[in-house]
Amino acid sequence: MAADHVIAIDGPAASGKSSVARALAKRLGFCYVNSGAMYRAVTWGALHRGIAVQDPDAIAAMAEEVRIACELIDNESRISIDNFDPSPQLHSDEVNRAVSSVSRVARVREIINLQMRRCVASRDVVIEGRDIGSVVFPGTPFKFFLDASPEVRARRRNAQGQRDEIAMRDQADSSRRMAPLVIAPDAERIDTSDLTIPEVVEEILKRLRTKRLSNAAVISHR
Ligand code: DC
């Protein structure tokens, strides 16, 4: 199998993307890439430098200036800003509140997409995000859009102990001009409201079989 398969897992906040994408990557022996973490890292960088997150020109200038890097370490993406790994800070209330404003900036999206494409070149990857199937890798035949009812998503975020205004973030992510959260026409939608993580993973593996992804994990469960 040529090592350049991209499986896109898009969807709104708390739709189950992260857990499903990570578990799926493990089952397939693919790398797991979290594109939301890149937007969060740039947001953290702006907050850390005291840049007004509502000022798109200042955010774009910062994104040009710092070194935003994505690497695959132990089969997972790792993000750094000027060689600093901000992972522990990426889900703070401040970052949750500001990330939609930062991810609306066109130059930020260009830089992140460039780094992400570079990072995964010639690798088999599962990438989670908002626009992976619609914008970043529109040519991949393996696209899934996970969703869940707003009540279930709010419950999941609360259970994670996070204060995250997901309704506000959904609204901002869906209505922005650049790469809004949309379902790619050829993506398969899966409602995860009543499914466990392993059930969603099995459902995706089943659909990958019909799409003829020739991977041992897919074939052995035929
Ligand atoms: O997946 P997440 O909730 O960690 O993503 C954080 C934010 O990043 C989300 O509110 C929108 C933005 N994002 C994006 O615009 N495009 C992506 N591919 C991934 C995330």
JSON list of C-alpha atoms and ligand atoms in Angstrom, two decimals:
[
{"chain": "A", "resi": 1, "resn": "MET", "atom": "CA", "xyz": [0.00, 0.00, 0.00]},
{"chain": "A", "resi": 2, "resn": "ALA", "atom": "CA", "xyz": [1.42, 3.41, -0.95]},
{"chain": "A", "resi": 3, "resn": "ALA", "atom": "CA", "xyz": [1.94, 5.47, 2.19]},
{"chain": "A", "resi": 4, "resn": "ASP", "atom": "CA", "xyz": [-0.05, 8.56, 1.37]},
{"chain": "A", "resi": 5, "resn": "HIS", "atom": "CA", "xyz": [-3.59, 7.85, 2.47]},
{"chain": "A", "resi": 6, "resn": "VAL", "atom": "CA", "xyz": [-5.46, 10.67, 4.17]},
{"chain": "A", "resi": 7, "resn": "ILE", "atom": "CA", "xyz": [-8.58, 9.93, 6.20]},
{"chain": "A", "resi": 8, "resn": "ALA", "atom": "CA", "xyz": [-10.40, 13.19, 6.97]},
{"chain": "A", "resi": 9, "resn": "ILE", "atom": "CA", "xyz": [-12.53, 13.35, 10.13]},
{"chain": "A", "resi": 10, "resn": "ASP", "atom": "CA", "xyz": [-14.34, 16.69, 10.26]},
{"chain": "A", "resi": 11, "resn": "GLY", "atom": "CA", "xyz": [-17.09, 17.93, 12.54]},
{"chain": "A", "resi": 12, "resn": "PRO", "atom": "CA", "xyz": [-18.09, 20.46, 15.19]},
{"chain": "A", "resi": 13, "resn": "ALA", "atom": "CA", "xyz": [-16.70, 20.69, 18.73]},
{"chain": "A", "resi": 14, "resn": "ALA", "atom": "CA", "xyz": [-17.41, 17.65, 20.92]},
{"chain": "A", "resi": 15, "resn": "SER", "atom": "CA", "xyz": [-18.69, 15.55, 18.03]},
{"chain": "A", "resi": 16, "resn": "GLY", "atom": "CA", "xyz": [-16.25, 12.83, 19.08]},
{"chain": "A", "resi": 17, "resn": "LYS", "atom": "CA", "xyz": [-13.61, 13.65, 16.43]},
{"chain": "A", "resi": 18, "resn": "SER", "atom": "CA", "xyz": [-10.50, 13.49, 18.61]},
{"chain": "A", "resi": 19, "resn": "SER", "atom": "CA", "xyz": [-11.22, 10.21, 20.36]},
{"chain": "A", "resi": 20, "resn": "VAL", "atom": "CA", "xyz": [-12.44, 8.56, 17.17]},
{"chain": "A", "resi": 21, "resn": "ALA", "atom": "CA", "xyz": [-9.58, 9.85, 14.99]},
{"chain": "A", "resi": 22, "resn": "ARG", "atom": "CA", "xyz": [-6.95, 8.76, 17.51]},
{"chain": "A", "resi": 23, "resn": "ALA", "atom": "CA", "xyz": [-8.47, 5.28, 17.97]},
{"chain": "A", "resi": 24, "resn": "LEU", "atom": "CA", "xyz": [-8.96, 4.83, 14.24]},
{"chain": "A", "resi": 25, "resn": "ALA", "atom": "CA", "xyz": [-5.35, 5.80, 13.51]},
{"chain": "A", "resi": 26, "resn": "LYS", "atom": "CA", "xyz": [-4.18, 3.26, 16.07]},
{"chain": "A", "resi": 27, "resn": "ARG", "atom": "CA", "xyz": [-6.30, 0.50, 14.54]},
{"chain": "A", "resi": 28, "resn": "LEU", "atom": "CA", "xyz": [-5.00, 1.24, 11.05]},
{"chain": "A", "resi": 29, "resn": "GLY", "atom": "CA", "xyz": [-1.39, 1.87, 12.06]},
{"chain": "A", "resi": 30, "resn": "PHE", "atom": "CA", "xyz": [-1.72, 5.42, 10.66]},
{"chain": "A", "resi": 31, "resn": "CYS", "atom": "CA", "xyz": [-0.47, 8.65, 12.22]},
{"chain": "A", "resi": 32, "resn": "TYR", "atom": "CA", "xyz": [-2.96, 10.85, 14.08]},
{"chain": "A", "resi": 33, "resn": "VAL", "atom": "CA", "xyz": [-3.00, 14.57, 13.27]},
{"chain": "A", "resi": 34, "resn": "ASN", "atom": "CA", "xyz": [-5.01, 17.11, 15.25]},
{"chain": "A", "resi": 35, "resn": "SER", "atom": "CA", "xyz": [-5.41, 20.25, 13.14]},
{"chain": "A", "resi": 36, "resn": "GLY", "atom": "CA", "xyz": [-7.43, 22.03, 15.84]},
{"chain": "A", "resi": 37, "resn": "ALA", "atom": "CA", "xyz": [-4.32, 21.88, 18.03]},
{"chain": "A", "resi": 38, "resn": "MET", "atom": "CA", "xyz": [-2.49, 23.99, 15.44]},
{"chain": "A", "resi": 39, "resn": "TYR", "atom": "CA", "xyz": [-5.15, 26.71, 15.58]},
{"chain": "A", "resi": 40, "resn": "ARG", "atom": "CA", "xyz": [-5.09, 26.48, 19.36]},
{"chain": "A", "resi": 41, "resn": "ALA", "atom": "CA", "xyz": [-1.26, 26.77, 19.40]},
{"chain": "A", "resi": 42, "resn": "VAL", "atom": "CA", "xyz": [-1.31, 29.93, 17.27]},
{"chain": "A", "resi": 43, "resn": "THR", "atom": "CA", "xyz": [-4.04, 31.32, 19.55]},
{"chain": "A", "resi": 44, "resn": "TRP", "atom": "CA", "xyz": [-1.92, 30.54, 22.59]},
{"chain": "A", "resi": 45, "resn": "GLY", "atom": "CA", "xyz": [1.03, 32.28, 20.87]},
{"chain": "A", "resi": 46, "resn": "ALA", "atom": "CA", "xyz": [-1.03, 35.43, 20.31]},
{"chain": "A", "resi": 47, "resn": "LEU", "atom": "CA", "xyz": [-2.34, 35.50, 23.89]},
{"chain": "A", "resi": 48, "resn": "HIS", "atom": "CA", "xyz": [1.13, 34.81, 25.25]},
{"chain": "A", "resi": 49, "resn": "ARG", "atom": "CA", "xyz": [2.51, 37.79, 23.31]},
{"chain": "A", "resi": 50, "resn": "GLY", "atom": "CA", "xyz": [-0.37, 40.07, 24.37]},
{"chain": "A", "resi": 51, "resn": "ILE", "atom": "CA", "xyz": [-1.65, 40.46, 20.81]},
{"chain": "A", "resi": 52, "resn": "ALA", "atom": "CA", "xyz": [-5.30, 41.50, 20.47]},
{"chain": "A", "resi": 53, "resn": "VAL", "atom": "CA", "xyz": [-7.02, 38.40, 19.10]},
{"chain": "A", "resi": 54, "resn": "GLN", "atom": "CA", "xyz": [-9.73, 40.55, 17.49]},
{"chain": "A", "resi": 55, "resn": "ASP", "atom": "CA", "xyz": [-7.12, 42.28, 15.30]},
{"chain": "A", "resi": 56, "resn": "PRO", "atom": "CA", "xyz": [-6.70, 40.12, 12.18]},
{"chain": "A", "resi": 57, "resn": "ASP", "atom": "CA", "xyz": [-3.73, 42.13, 10.85]},
{"chain": "A", "resi": 58, "resn": "ALA", "atom": "CA", "xyz": [-1.81, 41.76, 14.11]},
{"chain": "A", "resi": 59, "resn": "ILE", "atom": "CA", "xyz": [-2.60, 38.03, 14.21]},
{"chain": "A", "resi": 60, "resn": "ALA", "atom": "CA", "xyz": [-1.51, 37.58, 10.59]},
{"chain": "A", "resi": 61, "resn": "ALA", "atom": "CA", "xyz": [1.73, 39.48, 11.27]},
{"chain": "A", "resi": 62, "resn": "MET", "atom": "CA", "xyz": [2.47, 37.28, 14.28]},
{"chain": "A", "resi": 63, "resn": "ALA", "atom": "CA", "xyz": [1.76, 34.10, 12.31]},
{"chain": "A", "resi": 64, "resn": "GLU", "atom": "CA", "xyz": [4.30, 35.26, 9.68]},
{"chain": "A", "resi": 65, "resn": "GLU", "atom": "CA", "xyz": [6.89, 36.10, 12.29]},
{"chain": "A", "resi": 66, "resn": "VAL", "atom": "CA", "xyz": [6.92, 33.03, 14.52]},
{"chain": "A", "resi": 67, "resn": "ARG", "atom": "CA", "xyz": [7.97, 29.56, 13.47]},
{"chain": "A", "resi": 68, "resn": "ILE", "atom": "CA", "xyz": [4.87, 27.35, 13.48]},
{"chain": "A", "resi": 69, "resn": "ALA", "atom": "CA", "xyz": [5.88, 23.73, 13.08]},
{"chain": "A", "resi": 70, "resn": "CYS", "atom": "CA", "xyz": [4.08, 20.40, 12.93]},
{"chain": "A", "resi": 71, "resn": "GLU", "atom": "CA", "xyz": [6.03, 17.17, 13.45]},
{"chain": "A", "resi": 72, "resn": "LEU", "atom": "CA", "xyz": [5.00, 13.54, 13.75]},
{"chain": "A", "resi": 73, "resn": "ILE", "atom": "CA", "xyz": [6.36, 12.08, 16.98]},
{"chain": "A", "resi": 74, "resn": "ASP", "atom": "CA", "xyz": [5.35, 8.56, 18.08]},
{"chain": "A", "resi": 75, "resn": "ASN", "atom": "CA", "xyz": [2.71, 8.57, 15.33]},
{"chain": "A", "resi": 76, "resn": "GLU", "atom": "CA", "xyz": [1.02, 11.73, 16.60]},
{"chain": "A", "resi": 77, "resn": "SER", "atom": "CA", "xyz": [1.23, 15.36, 15.51]},
{"chain": "A", "resi": 78, "resn": "ARG", "atom": "CA", "xyz": [3.14, 17.75, 17.76]},
{"chain": "A", "resi": 79, "resn": "ILE", "atom": "CA", "xyz": [2.87, 21.47, 17.33]},
{"chain": "A", "resi": 80, "resn": "SER", "atom": "CA", "xyz": [5.47, 24.01, 18.31]},
{"chain": "A", "resi": 81, "resn": "ILE", "atom": "CA", "xyz": [5.64, 27.79, 18.20]},
{"chain": "A", "resi": 82, "resn": "ASP", "atom": "CA", "xyz": [9.20, 29.10, 18.00]},
{"chain": "A", "resi": 83, "resn": "ASN", "atom": "CA", "xyz": [10.34, 25.64, 19.19]},
{"chain": "A", "resi": 84, "resn": "PHE", "atom": "CA", "xyz": [8.12, 25.77, 22.28]},
{"chain": "A", "resi": 85, "resn": "ASP", "atom": "CA", "xyz": [5.47, 23.06, 22.73]},
{"chain": "A", "resi": 86, "resn": "PRO", "atom": "CA", "xyz": [2.36, 24.70, 24.25]},
{"chain": "A", "resi": 87, "resn": "SER", "atom": "CA", "xyz": [0.34, 21.44, 24.52]},
{"chain": "A", "resi": 88, "resn": "PRO", "atom": "CA", "xyz": [-0.63, 21.78, 28.23]},
{"chain": "A", "resi": 89, "resn": "GLN", "atom": "CA", "xyz": [-2.14, 25.24, 27.58]},
{"chain": "A", "resi": 90, "resn": "LEU", "atom": "CA", "xyz": [-4.17, 24.42, 24.50]},
{"chain": "A", "resi": 91, "resn": "HIS", "atom": "CA", "xyz": [-7.51, 23.80, 26.25]},
{"chain": "A", "resi": 92, "resn": "SER", "atom": "CA", "xyz": [-7.46, 26.70, 28.68]},
{"chain": "A", "resi": 93, "resn": "ASP", "atom": "CA", "xyz": [-10.57, 28.91, 28.96]},
{"chain": "A", "resi": 94, "resn": "GLU", "atom": "CA", "xyz": [-8.64, 31.77, 27.32]},
{"chain": "A", "resi": 95, "resn": "VAL", "atom": "CA", "xyz": [-7.71, 29.68, 24.30]},
{"chain": "A", "resi": 96, "resn": "ASN", "atom": "CA", "xyz": [-11.26, 28.24, 24.04]},
{"chain": "A", "resi": 97, "resn": "ARG", "atom": "CA", "xyz": [-12.64, 31.77, 23.97]},
{"chain": "A", "resi": 98, "resn": "ALA", "atom": "CA", "xyz": [-10.17, 33.19, 21.43]},
{"chain": "A", "resi": 99, "resn": "VAL", "atom": "CA", "xyz": [-9.54, 30.33, 19.00]},
{"chain": "A", "resi": 100, "resn": "SER", "atom": "CA", "xyz": [-12.46, 31.06, 16.65]},
{"chain": "A", "resi": 101, "resn": "SER", "atom": "CA", "xyz": [-11.25, 34.64, 16.11]},
{"chain": "A", "resi": 102, "resn": "VAL", "atom": "CA", "xyz": [-7.74, 33.48, 15.30]},
{"chain": "A", "resi": 103, "resn": "SER", "atom": "CA", "xyz": [-8.85, 30.67, 13.00]},
{"chain": "A", "resi": 104, "resn": "ARG", "atom": "CA", "xyz": [-10.86, 33.16, 10.96]},
{"chain": "A", "resi": 105, "resn": "VAL", "atom": "CA", "xyz": [-7.66, 34.88, 9.74]},
{"chain": "A", "resi": 106, "resn": "ALA", "atom": "CA", "xyz": [-6.89, 33.81, 6.16]},
{"chain": "A", "resi": 107, "resn": "ARG", "atom": "CA", "xyz": [-3.08, 34.04, 6.54]},
{"chain": "A", "resi": 108, "resn": "VAL", "atom": "CA", "xyz": [-3.19, 31.84, 9.65]},
{"chain": "A", "resi": 109, "resn": "ARG", "atom": "CA", "xyz": [-5.12, 29.20, 7.70]},
{"chain": "A", "resi": 110, "resn": "GLU", "atom": "CA", "xyz": [-2.65, 29.36, 4.79]},
{"chain": "A", "resi": 111, "resn": "ILE", "atom": "CA", "xyz": [0.37, 28.92, 7.04]},
{"chain": "A", "resi": 112, "resn": "ILE", "atom": "CA", "xyz": [-1.21, 26.09, 9.04]},
{"chain": "A", "resi": 113, "resn": "ASN", "atom": "CA", "xyz": [-2.35, 24.27, 5.91]},
{"chain": "A", "resi": 114, "resn": "LEU", "atom": "CA", "xyz": [1.11, 24.56, 4.37]},
{"chain": "A", "resi": 115, "resn": "GLN", "atom": "CA", "xyz": [2.80, 23.18, 7.51]},
{"chain": "A", "resi": 116, "resn": "MET", "atom": "CA", "xyz": [0.22, 20.41, 7.86]},
{"chain": "A", "resi": 117, "resn": "ARG", "atom": "CA", "xyz": [0.54, 19.27, 4.22]},
{"chain": "A", "resi": 118, "resn": "ARG", "atom": "CA", "xyz": [4.33, 19.27, 4.58]},
{"chain": "A", "resi": 119, "resn": "CYS", "atom": "CA", "xyz": [4.15, 17.32, 7.83]},
{"chain": "A", "resi": 120, "resn": "VAL", "atom": "CA", "xyz": [1.97, 14.51, 6.45]},
{"chain": "A", "resi": 121, "resn": "ALA", "atom": "CA", "xyz": [3.51, 14.26, 2.97]},
{"chain": "A", "resi": 122, "resn": "SER", "atom": "CA", "xyz": [3.95, 10.59, 1.96]},
{"chain": "A", "resi": 123, "resn": "ARG", "atom": "CA", "xyz": [2.46, 9.35, 5.24]},
{"chain": "A", "resi": 124, "resn": "ASP", "atom": "CA", "xyz": [-0.72, 7.45, 6.06]},
{"chain": "A", "resi": 125, "resn": "VAL", "atom": "CA", "xyz": [-2.69, 9.74, 8.34]},
{"chain": "A", "resi": 126, "resn": "VAL", "atom": "CA", "xyz": [-6.01, 10.29, 10.05]},
{"chain": "A", "resi": 127, "resn": "ILE", "atom": "CA", "xyz": [-6.54, 14.06, 10.35]},
{"chain": "A", "resi": 128, "resn": "GLU", "atom": "CA", "xyz": [-9.27, 15.65, 12.43]},
{"chain": "A", "resi": 129, "resn": "GLY", "atom": "CA", "xyz": [-10.54, 19.17, 11.88]},
{"chain": "A", "resi": 130, "resn": "ARG", "atom": "CA", "xyz": [-13.20, 21.35, 10.31]},
{"chain": "A", "resi": 131, "resn": "ASP", "atom": "CA", "xyz": [-12.09, 21.69, 6.69]},
{"chain": "A", "resi": 132, "resn": "ILE", "atom": "CA", "xyz": [-9.83, 18.69, 6.05]},
{"chain": "A", "resi": 133, "resn": "GLY", "atom": "CA", "xyz": [-12.19, 17.03, 3.55]},
{"chain": "A", "resi": 134, "resn": "SER", "atom": "CA", "xyz": [-13.49, 20.27, 2.06]},
{"chain": "A", "resi": 135, "resn": "VAL", "atom": "CA", "xyz": [-10.32, 22.40, 1.75]},
{"chain": "A", "resi": 136, "resn": "VAL", "atom": "CA", "xyz": [-7.06, 20.84, 2.93]},
{"chain": "A", "resi": 137, "resn": "PHE", "atom": "CA", "xyz": [-7.32, 17.42, 1.25]},
{"chain": "A", "resi": 138, "resn": "PRO", "atom": "CA", "xyz": [-10.37, 17.68, -1.04]},
{"chain": "A", "resi": 139, "resn": "GLY", "atom": "CA", "xyz": [-9.00, 14.88, -3.25]},
{"chain": "A", "resi": 140, "resn": "THR", "atom": "CA", "xyz": [-9.04, 12.15, -0.61]},
{"chain": "A", "resi": 141, "resn": "PRO", "atom": "CA", "xyz": [-11.79, 9.56, -1.09]},
{"chain": "A", "resi": 142, "resn": "PHE", "atom": "CA", "xyz": [-11.87, 8.89, 2.67]},
{"chain": "A", "resi": 143, "resn": "LYS", "atom": "CA", "xyz": [-13.96, 11.68, 4.25]},
{"chain": "A", "resi": 144, "resn": "PHE", "atom": "CA", "xyz": [-16.17, 11.48, 7.30]},
{"chain": "A", "resi": 145, "resn": "PHE", "atom": "CA", "xyz": [-18.21, 14.15, 9.00]},
{"chain": "A", "resi": 146, "resn": "LEU", "atom": "CA", "xyz": [-19.08, 13.39, 12.62]},
{"chain": "A", "resi": 147, "resn": "ASP", "atom": "CA", "xyz": [-21.96, 15.16, 14.30]},
{"chain": "A", "resi": 148, "resn": "ALA", "atom": "CA", "xyz": [-24.04, 14.91, 17.47]},
{"chain": "A", "resi": 149, "resn": "SER", "atom": "CA", "xyz": [-26.98, 16.81, 18.86]},
{"chain": "A", "resi": 150, "resn": "PRO", "atom": "CA", "xyz": [-26.11, 20.13, 20.59]},
{"chain": "A", "resi": 151, "resn": "GLU", "atom": "CA", "xyz": [-27.34, 18.70, 23.93]},
{"chain": "A", "resi": 152, "resn": "VAL", "atom": "CA", "xyz": [-25.08, 15.66, 23.69]},
{"chain": "A", "resi": 153, "resn": "ARG", "atom": "CA", "xyz": [-22.09, 17.80, 22.70]},
{"chain": "A", "resi": 154, "resn": "ALA", "atom": "CA", "xyz": [-22.62, 20.24, 25.57]},
{"chain": "A", "resi": 155, "resn": "ARG", "atom": "CA", "xyz": [-22.91, 17.29, 27.97]},
{"chain": "A", "resi": 156, "resn": "ARG", "atom": "CA", "xyz": [-19.66, 15.77, 26.68]},
{"chain": "A", "resi": 157, "resn": "ARG", "atom": "CA", "xyz": [-17.75, 19.03, 27.15]},
{"chain": "A", "resi": 158, "resn": "ASN", "atom": "CA", "xyz": [-19.11, 19.45, 30.69]},
{"chain": "A", "resi": 159, "resn": "ALA", "atom": "CA", "xyz": [-18.13, 15.88, 31.49]},
{"chain": "A", "resi": 160, "resn": "GLN", "atom": "CA", "xyz": [-14.57, 16.75, 30.40]},
{"chain": "A", "resi": 161, "resn": "GLY", "atom": "CA", "xyz": [-14.65, 19.51, 33.01]},
{"chain": "A", "resi": 162, "resn": "GLN", "atom": "CA", "xyz": [-14.19, 22.17, 30.35]},
{"chain": "A", "resi": 163, "resn": "ARG", "atom": "CA", "xyz": [-15.87, 25.52, 30.17]},
{"chain": "A", "resi": 164, "resn": "ASP", "atom": "CA", "xyz": [-16.25, 25.78, 26.45]},
{"chain": "A", "resi": 165, "resn": "GLU", "atom": "CA", "xyz": [-19.03, 27.80, 24.82]},
{"chain": "A", "resi": 166, "resn": "ILE", "atom": "CA", "xyz": [-19.38, 25.32, 21.99]},
{"chain": "A", "resi": 167, "resn": "ALA", "atom": "CA", "xyz": [-22.62, 26.84, 20.65]},
{"chain": "A", "resi": 168, "resn": "MET", "atom": "CA", "xyz": [-20.85, 30.17, 20.21]},
{"chain": "A", "resi": 169, "resn": "ARG", "atom": "CA", "xyz": [-17.78, 28.51, 18.69]},
{"chain": "A", "resi": 170, "resn": "ASP", "atom": "CA", "xyz": [-19.96, 26.47, 16.26]},
{"chain": "A", "resi": 171, "resn": "GLN", "atom": "CA", "xyz": [-21.71, 29.63, 15.15]},
{"chain": "A", "resi": 172, "resn": "ALA", "atom": "CA", "xyz": [-18.39, 31.43, 14.59]},
{"chain": "A", "resi": 173, "resn": "ASP", "atom": "CA", "xyz": [-16.76, 28.43, 12.86]},
{"chain": "A", "resi": 174, "resn": "SER", "atom": "CA", "xyz": [-19.76, 27.86, 10.56]},
{"chain": "A", "resi": 175, "resn": "SER", "atom": "CA", "xyz": [-20.34, 31.46, 9.54]},
{"chain": "A", "resi": 176, "resn": "ARG", "atom": "CA", "xyz": [-16.78, 32.63, 8.86]},
{"chain": "A", "resi": 177, "resn": "ARG", "atom": "CA", "xyz": [-15.85, 33.53, 5.29]},
{"chain": "A", "resi": 178, "resn": "MET", "atom": "CA", "xyz": [-12.64, 31.41, 5.12]},
{"chain": "A", "resi": 179, "resn": "ALA", "atom": "CA", "xyz": [-13.09, 27.63, 5.08]},
{"chain": "A", "resi": 180, "resn": "PRO", "atom": "CA", "xyz": [-16.24, 27.50, 7.19]},
{"chain": "A", "resi": 181, "resn": "LEU", "atom": "CA", "xyz": [-17.31, 24.28, 8.83]},
{"chain": "A", "resi": 182, "resn": "VAL", "atom": "CA", "xyz": [-19.21, 22.60, 5.98]},
{"chain": "A", "resi": 183, "resn": "ILE", "atom": "CA", "xyz": [-19.86, 19.00, 5.04]},
{"chain": "A", "resi": 184, "resn": "ALA", "atom": "CA", "xyz": [-17.88, 18.16, 1.90]},
{"chain": "A", "resi": 185, "resn": "PRO", "atom": "CA", "xyz": [-20.38, 16.88, -0.69]},
{"chain": "A", "resi": 186, "resn": "ASP", "atom": "CA", "xyz": [-18.66, 13.49, -0.81]},
{"chain": "A", "resi": 187, "resn": "ALA", "atom": "CA", "xyz": [-18.19, 13.10, 2.98]},
{"chain": "A", "resi": 188, "resn": "GLU", "atom": "CA", "xyz": [-20.06, 10.41, 4.87]},
{"chain": "A", "resi": 189, "resn": "ARG", "atom": "CA", "xyz": [-21.97, 11.84, 7.82]},
{"chain": "A", "resi": 190, "resn": "ILE", "atom": "CA", "xyz": [-22.17, 9.84, 11.04]},
{"chain": "A", "resi": 191, "resn": "ASP", "atom": "CA", "xyz": [-24.36, 10.95, 13.94]},
{"chain": "A", "resi": 192, "resn": "THR", "atom": "CA", "xyz": [-22.45, 9.93, 17.08]},
{"chain": "A", "resi": 193, "resn": "SER", "atom": "CA", "xyz": [-25.14, 11.04, 19.60]},
{"chain": "A", "resi": 194, "resn": "ASP", "atom": "CA", "xyz": [-26.06, 7.47, 20.57]},
{"chain": "A", "resi": 195, "resn": "LEU", "atom": "CA", "xyz": [-22.82, 5.69, 19.71]},
{"chain": "A", "resi": 196, "resn": "THR", "atom": "CA", "xyz": [-19.75, 4.86, 21.79]},
{"chain": "A", "resi": 197, "resn": "ILE", "atom": "CA", "xyz": [-16.26, 5.67, 20.47]},
{"chain": "A", "resi": 198, "resn": "PRO", "atom": "CA", "xyz": [-15.55, 2.00, 19.53]},
{"chain": "A", "resi": 199, "resn": "GLU", "atom": "CA", "xyz": [-18.91, 1.84, 17.73]},
{"chain": "A", "resi": 200, "resn": "VAL", "atom": "CA", "xyz": [-18.06, 4.91, 15.64]},
{"chain": "A", "resi": 201, "resn": "VAL", "atom": "CA", "xyz": [-14.61, 3.47, 14.86]},
{"chain": "A", "resi": 202, "resn": "GLU", "atom": "CA", "xyz": [-16.22, 0.17, 13.73]},
{"chain": "A", "resi": 203, "resn": "GLU", "atom": "CA", "xyz": [-18.69, 2.07, 11.58]},
{"chain": "A", "resi": 204, "resn": "ILE", "atom": "CA", "xyz": [-15.87, 3.96, 9.87]},
{"chain": "A", "resi": 205, "resn": "LEU", "atom": "CA", "xyz": [-13.84, 0.78, 9.36]},
{"chain": "A", "resi": 206, "resn": "LYS", "atom": "CA", "xyz": [-16.92, -0.82, 7.79]},
{"chain": "A", "resi": 207, "resn": "ARG", "atom": "CA", "xyz": [-17.31, 2.11, 5.40]},
{"chain": "A", "resi": 208, "resn": "LEU", "atom": "CA", "xyz": [-13.58, 2.11, 4.59]},
{"chain": "A", "resi": 209, "resn": "ARG", "atom": "CA", "xyz": [-13.97, -1.53, 3.56]},
{"chain": "A", "resi": 210, "resn": "THR", "atom": "CA", "xyz": [-16.60, -0.58, 1.01]},
{"chain": "A", "resi": 211, "resn": "LYS", "atom": "CA", "xyz": [-14.29, 2.20, -0.16]},
{"chain": "A", "resi": 212, "resn": "ARG", "atom": "CA", "xyz": [-11.62, -0.46, -0.63]},
{"chain": "A", "resi": 213, "resn": "LEU", "atom": "CA", "xyz": [-8.96, 0.98, 1.64]},
{"chain": "A", "resi": 214, "resn": "SER", "atom": "CA", "xyz": [-6.42, -1.85, 1.43]},
{"chain": "A", "resi": 215, "resn": "ASN", "atom": "CA", "xyz": [-5.13, -1.93, 4.98]},
{"chain": "A", "resi": 216, "resn": "ALA", "atom": "CA", "xyz": [-4.68, -5.01, 7.18]},
{"chain": "A", "resi": 217, "resn": "ALA", "atom": "CA", "xyz": [-6.98, -3.65, 9.92]},
{"chain": "A", "resi": 218, "resn": "VAL", "atom": "CA", "xyz": [-9.71, -3.09, 7.37]},
{"chain": "A", "resi": 219, "resn": "ILE", "atom": "CA", "xyz": [-9.26, -6.39, 5.54]},
{"chain": "A", "resi": 220, "resn": "SER", "atom": "CA", "xyz": [-9.03, -8.59, 8.65]},
{"chain": "A", "resi": 221, "resn": "HIS", "atom": "CA", "xyz": [-12.48, -7.45, 9.79]},
{"chain": "A", "resi": 222, "resn": "ARG", "atom": "CA", "xyz": [-14.19, -8.21, 6.51]},
{"chain": "B", "resi": 1, "resn": "DC", "atom": "O1", "xyz": [-11.14, 20.77, 17.13]},
{"chain": "B", "resi": 1, "resn": "DC", "atom": "P1", "xyz": [-10.96, 21.89, 18.17]},
{"chain": "B", "resi": 1, "resn": "DC", "atom": "O2", "xyz": [-12.21, 22.19, 18.91]},
{"chain": "B", "resi": 1, "resn": "DC", "atom": "O3", "xyz": [-9.78, 21.67, 19.04]},
{"chain": "B", "resi": 1, "resn": "DC", "atom": "O4", "xyz": [-10.64, 23.18, 17.25]},
{"chain": "B", "resi": 1, "resn": "DC", "atom": "C1", "xyz": [-10.40, 24.43, 17.84]},
{"chain": "B", "resi": 1, "resn": "DC", "atom": "C2", "xyz": [-10.79, 25.53, 16.89]},
{"chain": "B", "resi": 1, "resn": "DC", "atom": "O5", "xyz": [-9.92, 25.56, 15.76]},
{"chain": "B", "resi": 1, "resn": "DC", "atom": "C3", "xyz": [-12.21, 25.46, 16.33]},
{"chain": "B", "resi": 1, "resn": "DC", "atom": "O6", "xyz": [-13.09, 26.28, 17.08]},
{"chain": "B", "resi": 1, "resn": "DC", "atom": "C4", "xyz": [-12.10, 25.96, 14.93]},
{"chain": "B", "resi": 1, "resn": "DC", "atom": "C5", "xyz": [-10.64, 25.87, 14.58]},
{"chain": "B", "resi": 1, "resn": "DC", "atom": "N1", "xyz": [-10.31, 24.87, 13.56]},
{"chain": "B", "resi": 1, "resn": "DC", "atom": "C6", "xyz": [-10.41, 25.26, 12.26]},
{"chain": "B", "resi": 1, "resn": "DC", "atom": "O7", "xyz": [-10.83, 26.38, 11.97]},
{"chain": "B", "resi": 1, "resn": "DC", "atom": "N2", "xyz": [-10.03, 24.40, 11.27]},
{"chain": "B", "resi": 1, "resn": "DC", "atom": "C7", "xyz": [-9.59, 23.17, 11.55]},
{"chain": "B", "resi": 1, "resn": "DC", "atom": "N3", "xyz": [-9.22, 22.34, 10.56]},
{"chain": "B", "resi": 1, "resn": "DC", "atom": "C8", "xyz": [-9.51, 22.75, 12.90]},
{"chain": "B", "resi": 1, "resn": "DC", "atom": "C9", "xyz": [-9.89, 23.62, 13.89]}
]
